[in-house]
mmCIF file with all atom_site columns, C-alpha atoms in Angstrom:
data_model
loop_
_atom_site.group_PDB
_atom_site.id
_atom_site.type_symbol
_atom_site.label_atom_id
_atom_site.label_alt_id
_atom_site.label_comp_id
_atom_site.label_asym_id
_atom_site.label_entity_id
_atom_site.label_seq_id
_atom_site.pdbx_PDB_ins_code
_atom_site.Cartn_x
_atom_site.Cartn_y
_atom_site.Cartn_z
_atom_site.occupancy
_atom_site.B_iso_or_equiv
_atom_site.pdbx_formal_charge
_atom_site.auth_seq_id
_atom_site.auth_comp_id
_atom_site.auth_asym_id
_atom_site.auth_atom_id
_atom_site.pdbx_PDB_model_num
ATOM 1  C CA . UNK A 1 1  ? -18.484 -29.857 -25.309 1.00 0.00 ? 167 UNK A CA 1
ATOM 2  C CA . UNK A 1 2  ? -16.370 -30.588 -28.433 1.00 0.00 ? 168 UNK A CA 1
ATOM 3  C CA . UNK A 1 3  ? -15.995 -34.132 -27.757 1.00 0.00 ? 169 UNK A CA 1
ATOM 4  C CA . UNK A 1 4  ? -15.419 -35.612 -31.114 1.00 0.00 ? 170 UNK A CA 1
ATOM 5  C CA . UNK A 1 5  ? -12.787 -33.082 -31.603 1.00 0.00 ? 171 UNK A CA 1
ATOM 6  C CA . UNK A 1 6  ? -10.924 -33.679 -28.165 1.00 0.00 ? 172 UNK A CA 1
ATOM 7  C CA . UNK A 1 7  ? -10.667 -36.997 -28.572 1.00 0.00 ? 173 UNK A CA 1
ATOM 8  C CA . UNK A 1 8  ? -9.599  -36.729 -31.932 1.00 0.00 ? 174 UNK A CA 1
ATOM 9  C CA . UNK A 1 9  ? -6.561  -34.202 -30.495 1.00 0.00 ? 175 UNK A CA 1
ATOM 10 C CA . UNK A 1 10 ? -5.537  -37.497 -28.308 1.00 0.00 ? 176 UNK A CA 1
ATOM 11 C CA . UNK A 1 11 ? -5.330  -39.566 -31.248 1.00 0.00 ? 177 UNK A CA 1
ATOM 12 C CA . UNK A 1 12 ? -8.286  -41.287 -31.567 1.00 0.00 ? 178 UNK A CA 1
ATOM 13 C CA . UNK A 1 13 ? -12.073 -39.759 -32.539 1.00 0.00 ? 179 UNK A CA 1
ATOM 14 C CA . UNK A 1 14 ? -13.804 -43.037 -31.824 1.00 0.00 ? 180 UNK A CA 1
ATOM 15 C CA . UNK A 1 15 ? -12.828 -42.194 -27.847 1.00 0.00 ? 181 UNK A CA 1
ATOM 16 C CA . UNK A 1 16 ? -15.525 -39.167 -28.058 1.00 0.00 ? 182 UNK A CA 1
ATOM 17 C CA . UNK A 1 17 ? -17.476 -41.357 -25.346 1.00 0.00 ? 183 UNK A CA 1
ATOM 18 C CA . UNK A 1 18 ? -14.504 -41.884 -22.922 1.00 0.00 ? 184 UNK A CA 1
ATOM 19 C CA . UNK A 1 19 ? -13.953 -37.961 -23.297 1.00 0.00 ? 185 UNK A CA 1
ATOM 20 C CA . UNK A 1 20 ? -17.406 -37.335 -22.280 1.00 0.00 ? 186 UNK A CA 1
ATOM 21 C CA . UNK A 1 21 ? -16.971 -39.480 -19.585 1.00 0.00 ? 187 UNK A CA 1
ATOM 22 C CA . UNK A 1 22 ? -14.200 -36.908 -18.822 1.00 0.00 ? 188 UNK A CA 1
ATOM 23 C CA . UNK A 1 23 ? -16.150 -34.536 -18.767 1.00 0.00 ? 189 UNK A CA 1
ATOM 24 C CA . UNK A 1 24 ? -18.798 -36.063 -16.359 1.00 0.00 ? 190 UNK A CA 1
ATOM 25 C CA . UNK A 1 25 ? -16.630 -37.289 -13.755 1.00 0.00 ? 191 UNK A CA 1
ATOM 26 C CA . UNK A 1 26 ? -15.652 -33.883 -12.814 1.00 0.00 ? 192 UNK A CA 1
ATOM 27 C CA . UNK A 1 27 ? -18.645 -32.845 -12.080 1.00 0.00 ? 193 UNK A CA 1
ATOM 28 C CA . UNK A 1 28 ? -19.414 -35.673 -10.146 1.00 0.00 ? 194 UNK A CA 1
ATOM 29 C CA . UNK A 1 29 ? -16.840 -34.565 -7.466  1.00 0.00 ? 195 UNK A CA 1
ATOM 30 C CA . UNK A 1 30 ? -14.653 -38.174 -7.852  1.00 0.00 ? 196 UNK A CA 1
ATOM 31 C CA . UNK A 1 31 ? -11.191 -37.498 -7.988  1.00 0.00 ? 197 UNK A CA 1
ATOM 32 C CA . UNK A 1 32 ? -9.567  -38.265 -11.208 1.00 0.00 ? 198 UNK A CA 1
ATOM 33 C CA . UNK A 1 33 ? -7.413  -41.048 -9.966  1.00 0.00 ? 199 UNK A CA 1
ATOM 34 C CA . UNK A 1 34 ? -9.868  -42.971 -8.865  1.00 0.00 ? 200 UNK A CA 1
ATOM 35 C CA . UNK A 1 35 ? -11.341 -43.123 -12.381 1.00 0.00 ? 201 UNK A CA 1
ATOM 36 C CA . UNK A 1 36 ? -8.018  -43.857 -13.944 1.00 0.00 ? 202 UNK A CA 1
ATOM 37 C CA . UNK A 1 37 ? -7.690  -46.632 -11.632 1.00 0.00 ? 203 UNK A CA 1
ATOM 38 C CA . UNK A 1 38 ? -10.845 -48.169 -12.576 1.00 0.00 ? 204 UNK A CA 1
ATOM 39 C CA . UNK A 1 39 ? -10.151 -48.025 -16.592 1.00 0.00 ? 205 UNK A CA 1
ATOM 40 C CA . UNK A 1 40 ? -6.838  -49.220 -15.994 1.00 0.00 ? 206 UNK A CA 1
ATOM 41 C CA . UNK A 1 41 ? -8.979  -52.476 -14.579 1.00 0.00 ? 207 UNK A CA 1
ATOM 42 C CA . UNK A 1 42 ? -11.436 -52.837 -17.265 1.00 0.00 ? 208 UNK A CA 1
ATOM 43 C CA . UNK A 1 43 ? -9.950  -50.934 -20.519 1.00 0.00 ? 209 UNK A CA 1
ATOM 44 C CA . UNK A 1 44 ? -7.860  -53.462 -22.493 1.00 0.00 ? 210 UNK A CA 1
ATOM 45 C CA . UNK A 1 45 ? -4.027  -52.385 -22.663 1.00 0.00 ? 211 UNK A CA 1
ATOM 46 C CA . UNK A 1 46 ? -4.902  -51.874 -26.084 1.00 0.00 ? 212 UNK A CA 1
ATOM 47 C CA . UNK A 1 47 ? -6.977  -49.126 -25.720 1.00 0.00 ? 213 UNK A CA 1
ATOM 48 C CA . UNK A 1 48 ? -5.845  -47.799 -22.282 1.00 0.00 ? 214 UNK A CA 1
ATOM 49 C CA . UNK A 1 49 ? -3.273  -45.199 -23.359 1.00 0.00 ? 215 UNK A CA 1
ATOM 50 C CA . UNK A 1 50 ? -5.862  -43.547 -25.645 1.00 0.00 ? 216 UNK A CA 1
ATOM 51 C CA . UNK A 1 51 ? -8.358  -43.787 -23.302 1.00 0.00 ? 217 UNK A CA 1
ATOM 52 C CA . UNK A 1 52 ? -6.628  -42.513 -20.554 1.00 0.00 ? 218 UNK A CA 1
ATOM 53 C CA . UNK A 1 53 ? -5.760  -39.639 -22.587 1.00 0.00 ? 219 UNK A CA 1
ATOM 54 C CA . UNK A 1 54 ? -9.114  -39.215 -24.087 1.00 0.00 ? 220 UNK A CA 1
ATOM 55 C CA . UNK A 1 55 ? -10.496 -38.812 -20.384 1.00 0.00 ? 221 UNK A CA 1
ATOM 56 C CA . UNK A 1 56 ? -8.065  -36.494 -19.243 1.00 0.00 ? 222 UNK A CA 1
ATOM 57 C CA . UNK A 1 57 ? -9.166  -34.070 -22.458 1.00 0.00 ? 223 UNK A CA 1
ATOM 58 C CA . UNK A 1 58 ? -12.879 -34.360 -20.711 1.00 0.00 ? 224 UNK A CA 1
ATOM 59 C CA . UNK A 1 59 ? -11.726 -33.762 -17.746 1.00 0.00 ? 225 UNK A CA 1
ATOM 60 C CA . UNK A 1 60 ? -9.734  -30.891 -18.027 1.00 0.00 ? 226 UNK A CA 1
ATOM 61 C CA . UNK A 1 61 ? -12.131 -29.061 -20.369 1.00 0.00 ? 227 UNK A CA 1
ATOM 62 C CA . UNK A 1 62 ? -14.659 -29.496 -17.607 1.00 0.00 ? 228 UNK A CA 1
ATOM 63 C CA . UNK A 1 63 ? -12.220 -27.900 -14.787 1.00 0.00 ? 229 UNK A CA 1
ATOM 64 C CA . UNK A 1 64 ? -12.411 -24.794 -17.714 1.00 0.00 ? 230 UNK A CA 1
ATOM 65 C CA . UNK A 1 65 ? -15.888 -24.968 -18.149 1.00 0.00 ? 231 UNK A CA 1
ATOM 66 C CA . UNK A 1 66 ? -16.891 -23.888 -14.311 1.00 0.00 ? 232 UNK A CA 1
ATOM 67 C CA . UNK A 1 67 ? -17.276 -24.945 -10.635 1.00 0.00 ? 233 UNK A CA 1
ATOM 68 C CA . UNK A 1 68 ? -18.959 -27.728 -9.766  1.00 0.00 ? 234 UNK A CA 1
ATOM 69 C CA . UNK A 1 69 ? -22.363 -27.513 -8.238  1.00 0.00 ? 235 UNK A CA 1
#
């Protein structure tokens, strides 16, 4: 997974570990908004845009990478 580089793309390389998240949560089988929700709860406004972003990268690149198990 080219983390570094997809969070990078969303404006922000330091979010590599929020993009890996990303990437996780799909596989887990949790819907997306439900993880939004929770790091619009705990992510300081701050950071939540970039974040938010930064997941979605992970995310989708999972949903390219295969079907869940």
């Amino acid at each position: 997974v080219p983390g570094r580089e997809l969070a990078k793309a969303q404006g922000n390389a330091s979010a590599v570990n929020v993009t890996m998240l990303g990437f996780l949560a799909w596989f887990l089988s949790l819907e997306e908004e439900v993880w939004l929700k929770a790091m619009a709860q705990r992510i300081p406004a701050r950071f939540l845009e970039v974040d938010r972003r930064a997941f979605l990268a992970g995310y989708r690149e999972a949903e390219k990478a295969g079907a869940r198990q």
